[in-house]
């Protein structure tokens, strides 16, 4: 990855920044940069380029690698969010609250993606219904936008000759989140989310670790639903939502 956390501060740095500050001492374990997702120490790759303008950070090879969503992609698809206990009354309440503020959710998801196709947003809602998300007793409304982000691959989007989203994006909870309890019950401290950018692989493959370019911590905003709407969905987005969910009441809750 291009950037990682400073060895002793939660600020993102380049390999060249690390070499400039620590020189050869950057090879010492306590002076190595840290992964934004798992906090494990990283090595610099690229030889002399790492000392100047090039080079990248990489997890250190190990027979017992750290539990990191960036490294172990297959382990972190959050399947523990599936098959919620059935609670129809709670589901109706959570779902109605979501649709009362769907425009705020849409705008917030879009703010992290650069571009959001309404079809992808509708697919995220359908996925939430399939996995029983609305039935979750500990679910808070502000979490829904972040759950949409982490449970989907966000592929590059092209319209005619324009790239509306240039990179393949994935969002991950940090490495502490591995079970449902980790997310809502036993977690210590606030939720941390990582936005990972990947080069688009050739031949219609899905990106892997070798395609990872950047991993940037996301500022989690738990208050966005109470803030003024940052972006107003155009009429065609509202029309698509009405068509997909004709029985819902759209707009802001009183």
JSON list of C-alpha atoms in Angstrom, two decimals:
[
{"chain": "A", "resi": 1, "resn": "UNK", "atom": "CA", "xyz": [0.00, 0.00, 0.00]},
{"chain": "A", "resi": 2, "resn": "UNK", "atom": "CA", "xyz": [1.14, 3.54, -0.70]},
{"chain": "A", "resi": 3, "resn": "UNK", "atom": "CA", "xyz": [0.56, 4.96, 2.78]},
{"chain": "A", "resi": 4, "resn": "UNK", "atom": "CA", "xyz": [0.44, 3.59, 6.33]},
{"chain": "A", "resi": 5, "resn": "UNK", "atom": "CA", "xyz": [0.28, 4.88, 9.88]},
{"chain": "A", "resi": 6, "resn": "UNK", "atom": "CA", "xyz": [3.33, 6.54, 11.39]},
{"chain": "A", "resi": 7, "resn": "UNK", "atom": "CA", "xyz": [5.12, 4.23, 13.87]},
{"chain": "A", "resi": 8, "resn": "UNK", "atom": "CA", "xyz": [3.94, 6.25, 16.85]},
{"chain": "A", "resi": 9, "resn": "UNK", "atom": "CA", "xyz": [1.13, 8.54, 15.64]},
{"chain": "A", "resi": 10, "resn": "UNK", "atom": "CA", "xyz": [-2.14, 7.90, 13.83]},
{"chain": "A", "resi": 11, "resn": "UNK", "atom": "CA", "xyz": [-1.19, 9.94, 10.77]},
{"chain": "A", "resi": 12, "resn": "UNK", "atom": "CA", "xyz": [-0.65, 8.52, 7.29]},
{"chain": "A", "resi": 13, "resn": "UNK", "atom": "CA", "xyz": [2.86, 8.64, 5.84]},
{"chain": "A", "resi": 14, "resn": "UNK", "atom": "CA", "xyz": [4.74, 7.51, 2.73]},
{"chain": "A", "resi": 15, "resn": "UNK", "atom": "CA", "xyz": [7.79, 5.21, 2.86]},
{"chain": "A", "resi": 16, "resn": "UNK", "atom": "CA", "xyz": [9.93, 8.23, 1.98]},
{"chain": "A", "resi": 17, "resn": "UNK", "atom": "CA", "xyz": [8.56, 10.06, 5.05]},
{"chain": "A", "resi": 18, "resn": "UNK", "atom": "CA", "xyz": [9.58, 7.14, 7.24]},
{"chain": "A", "resi": 19, "resn": "UNK", "atom": "CA", "xyz": [13.12, 7.06, 5.82]},
{"chain": "A", "resi": 20, "resn": "UNK", "atom": "CA", "xyz": [13.45, 10.83, 6.15]},
{"chain": "A", "resi": 21, "resn": "UNK", "atom": "CA", "xyz": [12.57, 10.73, 9.85]},
{"chain": "A", "resi": 22, "resn": "UNK", "atom": "CA", "xyz": [14.28, 7.52, 10.94]},
{"chain": "A", "resi": 23, "resn": "UNK", "atom": "CA", "xyz": [16.84, 6.58, 8.28]},
{"chain": "A", "resi": 24, "resn": "UNK", "atom": "CA", "xyz": [18.26, 3.09, 8.83]},
{"chain": "A", "resi": 25, "resn": "UNK", "atom": "CA", "xyz": [16.48, 2.99, 12.19]},
{"chain": "A", "resi": 26, "resn": "UNK", "atom": "CA", "xyz": [13.23, 2.62, 10.23]},
{"chain": "A", "resi": 27, "resn": "UNK", "atom": "CA", "xyz": [14.17, -1.07, 9.91]},
{"chain": "A", "resi": 28, "resn": "UNK", "atom": "CA", "xyz": [13.82, -1.54, 13.67]},
{"chain": "A", "resi": 29, "resn": "UNK", "atom": "CA", "xyz": [10.47, -3.05, 14.54]},
{"chain": "A", "resi": 30, "resn": "UNK", "atom": "CA", "xyz": [9.28, -0.24, 16.83]},
{"chain": "A", "resi": 31, "resn": "UNK", "atom": "CA", "xyz": [10.05, 2.29, 14.09]},
{"chain": "A", "resi": 32, "resn": "UNK", "atom": "CA", "xyz": [8.18, 0.46, 11.33]},
{"chain": "A", "resi": 33, "resn": "UNK", "atom": "CA", "xyz": [4.96, 1.94, 9.95]},
{"chain": "A", "resi": 34, "resn": "UNK", "atom": "CA", "xyz": [1.66, 0.35, 11.00]},
{"chain": "A", "resi": 35, "resn": "UNK", "atom": "CA", "xyz": [-1.23, -1.05, 8.98]},
{"chain": "A", "resi": 36, "resn": "UNK", "atom": "CA", "xyz": [-4.35, 1.17, 9.24]},
{"chain": "A", "resi": 37, "resn": "UNK", "atom": "CA", "xyz": [-6.57, -1.92, 9.39]},
{"chain": "A", "resi": 38, "resn": "UNK", "atom": "CA", "xyz": [-4.79, -4.24, 11.84]},
{"chain": "A", "resi": 39, "resn": "UNK", "atom": "CA", "xyz": [-2.10, -2.03, 13.44]},
{"chain": "A", "resi": 40, "resn": "UNK", "atom": "CA", "xyz": [0.60, -4.62, 12.67]},
{"chain": "A", "resi": 41, "resn": "UNK", "atom": "CA", "xyz": [4.10, -3.44, 11.71]},
{"chain": "A", "resi": 42, "resn": "UNK", "atom": "CA", "xyz": [4.87, -3.22, 7.98]},
{"chain": "A", "resi": 43, "resn": "UNK", "atom": "CA", "xyz": [7.98, -3.48, 5.85]},
{"chain": "A", "resi": 44, "resn": "UNK", "atom": "CA", "xyz": [8.96, -1.08, 3.08]},
{"chain": "A", "resi": 45, "resn": "UNK", "atom": "CA", "xyz": [9.23, -2.53, -0.41]},
{"chain": "A", "resi": 46, "resn": "UNK", "atom": "CA", "xyz": [11.09, -0.94, -3.27]},
{"chain": "A", "resi": 47, "resn": "UNK", "atom": "CA", "xyz": [14.68, -0.60, -2.07]},
{"chain": "A", "resi": 48, "resn": "UNK", "atom": "CA", "xyz": [16.16, 2.83, -2.75]},
{"chain": "A", "resi": 49, "resn": "UNK", "atom": "CA", "xyz": [12.84, 4.00, -4.20]},
{"chain": "A", "resi": 50, "resn": "UNK", "atom": "CA", "xyz": [11.32, 3.73, -0.72]},
{"chain": "A", "resi": 51, "resn": "UNK", "atom": "CA", "xyz": [13.87, 6.28, 0.50]},
{"chain": "A", "resi": 52, "resn": "UNK", "atom": "CA", "xyz": [12.83, 8.81, -2.10]},
{"chain": "A", "resi": 53, "resn": "UNK", "atom": "CA", "xyz": [9.55, 9.12, -3.98]},
{"chain": "A", "resi": 54, "resn": "UNK", "atom": "CA", "xyz": [8.69, 5.47, -4.65]},
{"chain": "A", "resi": 55, "resn": "UNK", "atom": "CA", "xyz": [8.22, 2.24, -2.78]},
{"chain": "A", "resi": 56, "resn": "UNK", "atom": "CA", "xyz": [5.25, 0.90, -0.88]},
{"chain": "A", "resi": 57, "resn": "UNK", "atom": "CA", "xyz": [4.44, -0.67, 2.46]},
{"chain": "A", "resi": 58, "resn": "UNK", "atom": "CA", "xyz": [3.67, -4.37, 2.80]},
{"chain": "A", "resi": 59, "resn": "UNK", "atom": "CA", "xyz": [2.74, -6.80, 5.54]},
{"chain": "A", "resi": 60, "resn": "UNK", "atom": "CA", "xyz": [5.75, -8.75, 6.78]},
{"chain": "A", "resi": 61, "resn": "UNK", "atom": "CA", "xyz": [5.75, -12.34, 5.54]},
{"chain": "A", "resi": 62, "resn": "UNK", "atom": "CA", "xyz": [4.90, -14.74, 8.33]},
{"chain": "A", "resi": 63, "resn": "UNK", "atom": "CA", "xyz": [3.76, -18.33, 8.84]},
{"chain": "A", "resi": 64, "resn": "UNK", "atom": "CA", "xyz": [1.15, -16.92, 11.22]},
{"chain": "A", "resi": 65, "resn": "UNK", "atom": "CA", "xyz": [-0.05, -13.72, 9.51]},
{"chain": "A", "resi": 66, "resn": "UNK", "atom": "CA", "xyz": [-2.11, -11.16, 11.42]},
{"chain": "A", "resi": 67, "resn": "UNK", "atom": "CA", "xyz": [-5.87, -11.12, 11.18]},
{"chain": "A", "resi": 68, "resn": "UNK", "atom": "CA", "xyz": [-6.14, -8.24, 8.75]},
{"chain": "A", "resi": 69, "resn": "UNK", "atom": "CA", "xyz": [-9.01, -7.66, 6.30]},
{"chain": "A", "resi": 70, "resn": "UNK", "atom": "CA", "xyz": [-6.58, -6.16, 3.78]},
{"chain": "A", "resi": 71, "resn": "UNK", "atom": "CA", "xyz": [-4.41, -9.27, 3.84]},
{"chain": "A", "resi": 72, "resn": "UNK", "atom": "CA", "xyz": [-6.97, -12.04, 4.33]},
{"chain": "A", "resi": 73, "resn": "UNK", "atom": "CA", "xyz": [-9.75, -10.88, 2.04]},
{"chain": "A", "resi": 74, "resn": "UNK", "atom": "CA", "xyz": [-11.72, -14.11, 2.14]},
{"chain": "A", "resi": 75, "resn": "UNK", "atom": "CA", "xyz": [-11.98, -14.03, 5.94]},
{"chain": "A", "resi": 76, "resn": "UNK", "atom": "CA", "xyz": [-13.79, -10.71, 6.13]},
{"chain": "A", "resi": 77, "resn": "UNK", "atom": "CA", "xyz": [-17.01, -10.78, 4.14]},
{"chain": "A", "resi": 78, "resn": "UNK", "atom": "CA", "xyz": [-19.05, -10.26, 7.31]},
{"chain": "A", "resi": 79, "resn": "UNK", "atom": "CA", "xyz": [-21.20, -13.33, 6.91]},
{"chain": "A", "resi": 80, "resn": "UNK", "atom": "CA", "xyz": [-22.03, -13.04, 10.61]},
{"chain": "A", "resi": 81, "resn": "UNK", "atom": "CA", "xyz": [-24.50, -10.30, 9.59]},
{"chain": "A", "resi": 82, "resn": "UNK", "atom": "CA", "xyz": [-26.63, -12.88, 7.78]},
{"chain": "A", "resi": 83, "resn": "UNK", "atom": "CA", "xyz": [-29.58, -14.83, 9.18]},
{"chain": "A", "resi": 84, "resn": "UNK", "atom": "CA", "xyz": [-30.71, -12.48, 11.91]},
{"chain": "A", "resi": 85, "resn": "UNK", "atom": "CA", "xyz": [-33.28, -13.71, 14.46]},
{"chain": "A", "resi": 86, "resn": "UNK", "atom": "CA", "xyz": [-36.74, -12.89, 13.19]},
{"chain": "A", "resi": 87, "resn": "UNK", "atom": "CA", "xyz": [-38.42, -9.92, 14.88]},
{"chain": "A", "resi": 88, "resn": "UNK", "atom": "CA", "xyz": [-41.06, -8.58, 12.45]},
{"chain": "A", "resi": 89, "resn": "UNK", "atom": "CA", "xyz": [-42.10, -5.66, 14.65]},
{"chain": "A", "resi": 90, "resn": "UNK", "atom": "CA", "xyz": [-38.53, -4.46, 15.11]},
{"chain": "A", "resi": 91, "resn": "UNK", "atom": "CA", "xyz": [-37.81, -4.98, 11.40]},
{"chain": "A", "resi": 92, "resn": "UNK", "atom": "CA", "xyz": [-40.79, -2.84, 10.45]},
{"chain": "A", "resi": 93, "resn": "UNK", "atom": "CA", "xyz": [-39.62, -0.06, 12.78]},
{"chain": "A", "resi": 94, "resn": "UNK", "atom": "CA", "xyz": [-36.00, -0.12, 11.53]},
{"chain": "A", "resi": 95, "resn": "UNK", "atom": "CA", "xyz": [-37.05, -0.28, 7.88]},
{"chain": "A", "resi": 96, "resn": "UNK", "atom": "CA", "xyz": [-39.55, 2.58, 8.20]},
{"chain": "A", "resi": 97, "resn": "UNK", "atom": "CA", "xyz": [-36.94, 4.75, 9.92]},
{"chain": "A", "resi": 98, "resn": "UNK", "atom": "CA", "xyz": [-34.47, 4.03, 7.14]},
{"chain": "A", "resi": 99, "resn": "UNK", "atom": "CA", "xyz": [-36.88, 4.97, 4.36]},
{"chain": "A", "resi": 100, "resn": "UNK", "atom": "CA", "xyz": [-37.90, 8.14, 6.20]},
{"chain": "A", "resi": 101, "resn": "UNK", "atom": "CA", "xyz": [-34.27, 9.27, 5.86]},
{"chain": "A", "resi": 102, "resn": "UNK", "atom": "CA", "xyz": [-33.17, 7.39, 2.74]},
{"chain": "A", "resi": 103, "resn": "UNK", "atom": "CA", "xyz": [-31.91, 10.55, 1.04]},
{"chain": "A", "resi": 104, "resn": "UNK", "atom": "CA", "xyz": [-29.48, 11.23, 3.89]},
{"chain": "A", "resi": 105, "resn": "UNK", "atom": "CA", "xyz": [-28.26, 7.62, 3.73]},
{"chain": "A", "resi": 106, "resn": "UNK", "atom": "CA", "xyz": [-27.87, 7.90, -0.05]},
{"chain": "A", "resi": 107, "resn": "UNK", "atom": "CA", "xyz": [-25.91, 11.14, 0.20]},
{"chain": "A", "resi": 108, "resn": "UNK", "atom": "CA", "xyz": [-23.66, 9.75, 2.94]},
{"chain": "A", "resi": 109, "resn": "UNK", "atom": "CA", "xyz": [-22.84, 6.54, 1.07]},
{"chain": "A", "resi": 110, "resn": "UNK", "atom": "CA", "xyz": [-22.20, 8.60, -2.07]},
{"chain": "A", "resi": 111, "resn": "UNK", "atom": "CA", "xyz": [-19.79, 10.90, -0.21]},
{"chain": "A", "resi": 112, "resn": "UNK", "atom": "CA", "xyz": [-17.46, 7.93, 0.39]},
{"chain": "A", "resi": 113, "resn": "UNK", "atom": "CA", "xyz": [-17.68, 6.57, -3.16]},
{"chain": "A", "resi": 114, "resn": "UNK", "atom": "CA", "xyz": [-17.23, 9.68, -5.34]},
{"chain": "A", "resi": 115, "resn": "UNK", "atom": "CA", "xyz": [-20.15, 8.39, -7.40]},
{"chain": "A", "resi": 116, "resn": "UNK", "atom": "CA", "xyz": [-23.13, 6.20, -6.49]},
{"chain": "A", "resi": 117, "resn": "UNK", "atom": "CA", "xyz": [-25.39, 4.51, -9.02]},
{"chain": "A", "resi": 118, "resn": "UNK", "atom": "CA", "xyz": [-28.96, 4.30, -7.73]},
{"chain": "A", "resi": 119, "resn": "UNK", "atom": "CA", "xyz": [-29.06, 0.67, -8.91]},
{"chain": "A", "resi": 120, "resn": "UNK", "atom": "CA", "xyz": [-26.22, -0.15, -6.49]},
{"chain": "A", "resi": 121, "resn": "UNK", "atom": "CA", "xyz": [-28.04, 1.60, -3.65]},
{"chain": "A", "resi": 122, "resn": "UNK", "atom": "CA", "xyz": [-31.20, -0.36, -4.38]},
{"chain": "A", "resi": 123, "resn": "UNK", "atom": "CA", "xyz": [-29.12, -3.57, -4.47]},
{"chain": "A", "resi": 124, "resn": "UNK", "atom": "CA", "xyz": [-27.70, -2.71, -1.03]},
{"chain": "A", "resi": 125, "resn": "UNK", "atom": "CA", "xyz": [-31.24, -2.33, 0.34]},
{"chain": "A", "resi": 126, "resn": "UNK", "atom": "CA", "xyz": [-32.28, -5.65, -1.20]},
{"chain": "A", "resi": 127, "resn": "UNK", "atom": "CA", "xyz": [-29.22, -7.28, 0.36]},
{"chain": "A", "resi": 128, "resn": "UNK", "atom": "CA", "xyz": [-30.16, -5.84, 3.76]},
{"chain": "A", "resi": 129, "resn": "UNK", "atom": "CA", "xyz": [-33.60, -7.37, 3.43]},
{"chain": "A", "resi": 130, "resn": "UNK", "atom": "CA", "xyz": [-32.20, -10.74, 2.37]},
{"chain": "A", "resi": 131, "resn": "UNK", "atom": "CA", "xyz": [-29.78, -10.91, 5.31]},
{"chain": "A", "resi": 132, "resn": "UNK", "atom": "CA", "xyz": [-32.32, -9.70, 7.87]},
{"chain": "A", "resi": 133, "resn": "UNK", "atom": "CA", "xyz": [-30.45, -6.52, 8.77]},
{"chain": "A", "resi": 134, "resn": "UNK", "atom": "CA", "xyz": [-33.63, -4.74, 9.85]},
{"chain": "A", "resi": 135, "resn": "UNK", "atom": "CA", "xyz": [-34.18, -7.44, 12.49]},
{"chain": "A", "resi": 136, "resn": "UNK", "atom": "CA", "xyz": [-30.96, -6.59, 14.38]},
{"chain": "A", "resi": 137, "resn": "UNK", "atom": "CA", "xyz": [-31.80, -5.43, 17.89]},
{"chain": "A", "resi": 138, "resn": "UNK", "atom": "CA", "xyz": [-28.59, -3.43, 18.35]},
{"chain": "A", "resi": 139, "resn": "UNK", "atom": "CA", "xyz": [-28.80, -1.72, 14.97]},
{"chain": "A", "resi": 140, "resn": "UNK", "atom": "CA", "xyz": [-28.51, 2.06, 15.02]},
{"chain": "A", "resi": 141, "resn": "UNK", "atom": "CA", "xyz": [-29.73, 4.02, 12.02]},
{"chain": "A", "resi": 142, "resn": "UNK", "atom": "CA", "xyz": [-26.42, 5.77, 11.36]},
{"chain": "A", "resi": 143, "resn": "UNK", "atom": "CA", "xyz": [-24.72, 2.37, 11.06]},
{"chain": "A", "resi": 144, "resn": "UNK", "atom": "CA", "xyz": [-26.78, 1.35, 8.03]},
{"chain": "A", "resi": 145, "resn": "UNK", "atom": "CA", "xyz": [-24.81, 3.48, 5.56]},
{"chain": "A", "resi": 146, "resn": "UNK", "atom": "CA", "xyz": [-21.53, 1.96, 6.78]},
{"chain": "A", "resi": 147, "resn": "UNK", "atom": "CA", "xyz": [-22.96, -1.56, 6.67]},
{"chain": "A", "resi": 148, "resn": "UNK", "atom": "CA", "xyz": [-23.95, -0.91, 3.05]},
{"chain": "A", "resi": 149, "resn": "UNK", "atom": "CA", "xyz": [-20.37, 0.14, 2.33]},
{"chain": "A", "resi": 150, "resn": "UNK", "atom": "CA", "xyz": [-18.61, -2.83, 3.96]},
{"chain": "A", "resi": 151, "resn": "UNK", "atom": "CA", "xyz": [-20.86, -5.55, 2.58]},
{"chain": "A", "resi": 152, "resn": "UNK", "atom": "CA", "xyz": [-20.35, -4.67, -1.11]},
{"chain": "A", "resi": 153, "resn": "UNK", "atom": "CA", "xyz": [-17.64, -4.44, -3.71]},
{"chain": "A", "resi": 154, "resn": "UNK", "atom": "CA", "xyz": [-17.79, -1.05, -5.39]},
{"chain": "A", "resi": 155, "resn": "UNK", "atom": "CA", "xyz": [-16.48, -1.52, -8.91]},
{"chain": "A", "resi": 156, "resn": "UNK", "atom": "CA", "xyz": [-15.30, 1.24, -11.25]},
{"chain": "A", "resi": 157, "resn": "UNK", "atom": "CA", "xyz": [-18.21, 2.93, -13.02]},
{"chain": "A", "resi": 158, "resn": "UNK", "atom": "CA", "xyz": [-18.01, 4.03, -16.65]},
{"chain": "A", "resi": 159, "resn": "UNK", "atom": "CA", "xyz": [-20.59, 6.04, -18.54]},
{"chain": "A", "resi": 160, "resn": "UNK", "atom": "CA", "xyz": [-19.95, 6.45, -22.25]},
{"chain": "A", "resi": 161, "resn": "UNK", "atom": "CA", "xyz": [-16.30, 7.54, -22.39]},
{"chain": "A", "resi": 162, "resn": "UNK", "atom": "CA", "xyz": [-16.15, 8.85, -18.81]},
{"chain": "A", "resi": 163, "resn": "UNK", "atom": "CA", "xyz": [-15.00, 7.04, -15.68]},
{"chain": "A", "resi": 164, "resn": "UNK", "atom": "CA", "xyz": [-17.36, 8.15, -12.93]},
{"chain": "A", "resi": 165, "resn": "UNK", "atom": "CA", "xyz": [-15.52, 6.01, -10.37]},
{"chain": "A", "resi": 166, "resn": "UNK", "atom": "CA", "xyz": [-11.96, 5.25, -11.43]},
{"chain": "A", "resi": 167, "resn": "UNK", "atom": "CA", "xyz": [-10.92, 2.74, -8.77]},
{"chain": "A", "resi": 168, "resn": "UNK", "atom": "CA", "xyz": [-12.29, -0.47, -7.33]},
{"chain": "A", "resi": 169, "resn": "UNK", "atom": "CA", "xyz": [-13.26, 0.25, -3.73]},
{"chain": "A", "resi": 170, "resn": "UNK", "atom": "CA", "xyz": [-13.81, -1.98, -0.73]},
{"chain": "A", "resi": 171, "resn": "UNK", "atom": "CA", "xyz": [-14.61, -0.92, 2.79]},
{"chain": "A", "resi": 172, "resn": "UNK", "atom": "CA", "xyz": [-13.60, -2.89, 5.86]},
{"chain": "A", "resi": 173, "resn": "UNK", "atom": "CA", "xyz": [-14.08, -2.70, 9.58]},
{"chain": "A", "resi": 174, "resn": "UNK", "atom": "CA", "xyz": [-10.73, -2.78, 11.34]},
{"chain": "A", "resi": 175, "resn": "UNK", "atom": "CA", "xyz": [-9.30, -6.15, 12.34]},
{"chain": "A", "resi": 176, "resn": "UNK", "atom": "CA", "xyz": [-11.06, -6.17, 15.72]},
{"chain": "A", "resi": 177, "resn": "UNK", "atom": "CA", "xyz": [-14.44, -6.85, 14.08]},
{"chain": "A", "resi": 178, "resn": "UNK", "atom": "CA", "xyz": [-14.72, -10.58, 13.40]},
{"chain": "A", "resi": 179, "resn": "UNK", "atom": "CA", "xyz": [-18.03, -11.51, 15.01]},
{"chain": "A", "resi": 180, "resn": "UNK", "atom": "CA", "xyz": [-21.42, -9.94, 15.62]},
{"chain": "A", "resi": 181, "resn": "UNK", "atom": "CA", "xyz": [-20.51, -9.38, 19.27]},
{"chain": "A", "resi": 182, "resn": "UNK", "atom": "CA", "xyz": [-17.35, -7.55, 18.19]},
{"chain": "A", "resi": 183, "resn": "UNK", "atom": "CA", "xyz": [-19.46, -5.13, 16.20]},
{"chain": "A", "resi": 184, "resn": "UNK", "atom": "CA", "xyz": [-22.26, -4.32, 18.61]},
{"chain": "A", "resi": 185, "resn": "UNK", "atom": "CA", "xyz": [-21.61, -5.71, 22.09]},
{"chain": "A", "resi": 186, "resn": "UNK", "atom": "CA", "xyz": [-18.00, -6.24, 23.21]},
{"chain": "A", "resi": 187, "resn": "UNK", "atom": "CA", "xyz": [-16.24, -3.69, 20.99]},
{"chain": "A", "resi": 188, "resn": "UNK", "atom": "CA", "xyz": [-13.98, -1.29, 22.85]},
{"chain": "A", "resi": 189, "resn": "UNK", "atom": "CA", "xyz": [-13.86, 2.23, 21.44]},
{"chain": "A", "resi": 190, "resn": "UNK", "atom": "CA", "xyz": [-15.60, 3.64, 18.36]},
{"chain": "A", "resi": 191, "resn": "UNK", "atom": "CA", "xyz": [-16.17, 1.82, 15.09]},
{"chain": "A", "resi": 192, "resn": "UNK", "atom": "CA", "xyz": [-13.24, 2.18, 12.69]},
{"chain": "A", "resi": 193, "resn": "UNK", "atom": "CA", "xyz": [-13.72, 1.78, 8.94]},
{"chain": "A", "resi": 194, "resn": "UNK", "atom": "CA", "xyz": [-11.04, 1.52, 6.24]},
{"chain": "A", "resi": 195, "resn": "UNK", "atom": "CA", "xyz": [-11.51, 2.51, 2.59]},
{"chain": "A", "resi": 196, "resn": "UNK", "atom": "CA", "xyz": [-9.28, 0.35, 0.37]},
{"chain": "A", "resi": 197, "resn": "UNK", "atom": "CA", "xyz": [-8.54, 1.36, -3.23]},
{"chain": "A", "resi": 198, "resn": "UNK", "atom": "CA", "xyz": [-7.47, -1.28, -5.76]},
{"chain": "A", "resi": 199, "resn": "UNK", "atom": "CA", "xyz": [-6.18, -1.25, -9.29]},
{"chain": "A", "resi": 200, "resn": "UNK", "atom": "CA", "xyz": [-8.75, -2.77, -11.59]},
{"chain": "A", "resi": 201, "resn": "UNK", "atom": "CA", "xyz": [-7.48, -6.24, -12.54]},
{"chain": "A", "resi": 202, "resn": "UNK", "atom": "CA", "xyz": [-7.44, -7.41, -16.11]},
{"chain": "A", "resi": 203, "resn": "UNK", "atom": "CA", "xyz": [-9.64, -10.10, -17.60]},
{"chain": "A", "resi": 204, "resn": "UNK", "atom": "CA", "xyz": [-12.63, -9.40, -15.36]},
{"chain": "A", "resi": 205, "resn": "UNK", "atom": "CA", "xyz": [-10.92, -10.73, -12.24]},
{"chain": "A", "resi": 206, "resn": "UNK", "atom": "CA", "xyz": [-11.65, -9.43, -8.78]},
{"chain": "A", "resi": 207, "resn": "UNK", "atom": "CA", "xyz": [-8.77, -7.54, -7.13]},
{"chain": "A", "resi": 208, "resn": "UNK", "atom": "CA", "xyz": [-6.53, -9.20, -4.56]},
{"chain": "A", "resi": 209, "resn": "UNK", "atom": "CA", "xyz": [-3.78, -8.07, -2.25]},
{"chain": "A", "resi": 210, "resn": "UNK", "atom": "CA", "xyz": [-1.36, -7.40, -5.10]},
{"chain": "A", "resi": 211, "resn": "UNK", "atom": "CA", "xyz": [-3.83, -4.85, -6.54]},
{"chain": "A", "resi": 212, "resn": "UNK", "atom": "CA", "xyz": [-4.10, -2.85, -3.30]},
{"chain": "A", "resi": 213, "resn": "UNK", "atom": "CA", "xyz": [-2.97, 0.76, -3.71]},
{"chain": "A", "resi": 214, "resn": "UNK", "atom": "CA", "xyz": [-4.19, 2.64, -0.65]},
{"chain": "A", "resi": 215, "resn": "UNK", "atom": "CA", "xyz": [-5.93, 1.98, 2.63]},
{"chain": "A", "resi": 216, "resn": "UNK", "atom": "CA", "xyz": [-7.34, 5.17, 4.14]},
{"chain": "A", "resi": 217, "resn": "UNK", "atom": "CA", "xyz": [-9.15, 5.42, 7.48]},
{"chain": "A", "resi": 218, "resn": "UNK", "atom": "CA", "xyz": [-12.69, 6.75, 7.08]},
{"chain": "A", "resi": 219, "resn": "UNK", "atom": "CA", "xyz": [-13.96, 9.41, 9.45]},
{"chain": "A", "resi": 220, "resn": "UNK", "atom": "CA", "xyz": [-17.07, 7.75, 10.89]},
{"chain": "A", "resi": 221, "resn": "UNK", "atom": "CA", "xyz": [-19.84, 10.30, 11.35]},
{"chain": "A", "resi": 222, "resn": "UNK", "atom": "CA", "xyz": [-22.51, 9.07, 13.77]},
{"chain": "A", "resi": 223, "resn": "UNK", "atom": "CA", "xyz": [-24.53, 12.30, 13.47]},
{"chain": "A", "resi": 224, "resn": "UNK", "atom": "CA", "xyz": [-25.02, 12.64, 9.71]},
{"chain": "A", "resi": 225, "resn": "UNK", "atom": "CA", "xyz": [-28.75, 11.88, 9.94]},
{"chain": "A", "resi": 226, "resn": "UNK", "atom": "CA", "xyz": [-29.27, 15.01, 12.07]},
{"chain": "A", "resi": 227, "resn": "UNK", "atom": "CA", "xyz": [-27.27, 17.26, 9.75]},
{"chain": "A", "resi": 228, "resn": "UNK", "atom": "CA", "xyz": [-28.54, 19.23, 6.73]},
{"chain": "A", "resi": 229, "resn": "UNK", "atom": "CA", "xyz": [-28.68, 17.12, 3.59]},
{"chain": "A", "resi": 230, "resn": "UNK", "atom": "CA", "xyz": [-25.27, 17.37, 1.93]},
{"chain": "A", "resi": 231, "resn": "UNK", "atom": "CA", "xyz": [-26.52, 16.41, -1.56]},
{"chain": "A", "resi": 232, "resn": "UNK", "atom": "CA", "xyz": [-30.00, 16.38, -3.04]},
{"chain": "A", "resi": 233, "resn": "UNK", "atom": "CA", "xyz": [-30.77, 13.29, -5.15]},
{"chain": "A", "resi": 234, "resn": "UNK", "atom": "CA", "xyz": [-31.96, 14.26, -8.65]},
{"chain": "A", "resi": 235, "resn": "UNK", "atom": "CA", "xyz": [-35.45, 13.40, -9.83]},
{"chain": "A", "resi": 236, "resn": "UNK", "atom": "CA", "xyz": [-34.39, 10.26, -11.71]},
{"chain": "A", "resi": 237, "resn": "UNK", "atom": "CA", "xyz": [-32.92, 8.80, -8.48]},
{"chain": "A", "resi": 238, "resn": "UNK", "atom": "CA", "xyz": [-36.15, 9.52, -6.58]},
{"chain": "A", "resi": 239, "resn": "UNK", "atom": "CA", "xyz": [-38.18, 8.01, -9.43]},
{"chain": "A", "resi": 240, "resn": "UNK", "atom": "CA", "xyz": [-36.06, 4.83, -9.42]},
{"chain": "A", "resi": 241, "resn": "UNK", "atom": "CA", "xyz": [-36.49, 4.50, -5.66]},
{"chain": "A", "resi": 242, "resn": "UNK", "atom": "CA", "xyz": [-40.26, 4.98, -5.95]},
{"chain": "A", "resi": 243, "resn": "UNK", "atom": "CA", "xyz": [-40.40, 2.31, -8.64]},
{"chain": "A", "resi": 244, "resn": "UNK", "atom": "CA", "xyz": [-38.29, -0.16, -6.62]},
{"chain": "A", "resi": 245, "resn": "UNK", "atom": "CA", "xyz": [-40.16, 0.41, -3.35]},
{"chain": "A", "resi": 246, "resn": "UNK", "atom": "CA", "xyz": [-43.66, 1.64, -4.29]},
{"chain": "A", "resi": 247, "resn": "UNK", "atom": "CA", "xyz": [-45.16, 1.01, -0.87]},
{"chain": "A", "resi": 248, "resn": "UNK", "atom": "CA", "xyz": [-42.72, 3.21, 1.03]},
{"chain": "A", "resi": 249, "resn": "UNK", "atom": "CA", "xyz": [-43.19, 6.83, 2.06]},
{"chain": "A", "resi": 250, "resn": "UNK", "atom": "CA", "xyz": [-40.29, 8.88, 0.79]},
{"chain": "A", "resi": 251, "resn": "UNK", "atom": "CA", "xyz": [-38.88, 12.04, 2.26]},
{"chain": "A", "resi": 252, "resn": "UNK", "atom": "CA", "xyz": [-37.68, 13.32, 5.59]},
{"chain": "A", "resi": 253, "resn": "UNK", "atom": "CA", "xyz": [-39.34, 12.19, 8.79]},
{"chain": "A", "resi": 254, "resn": "UNK", "atom": "CA", "xyz": [-41.19, 14.92, 10.71]}
]
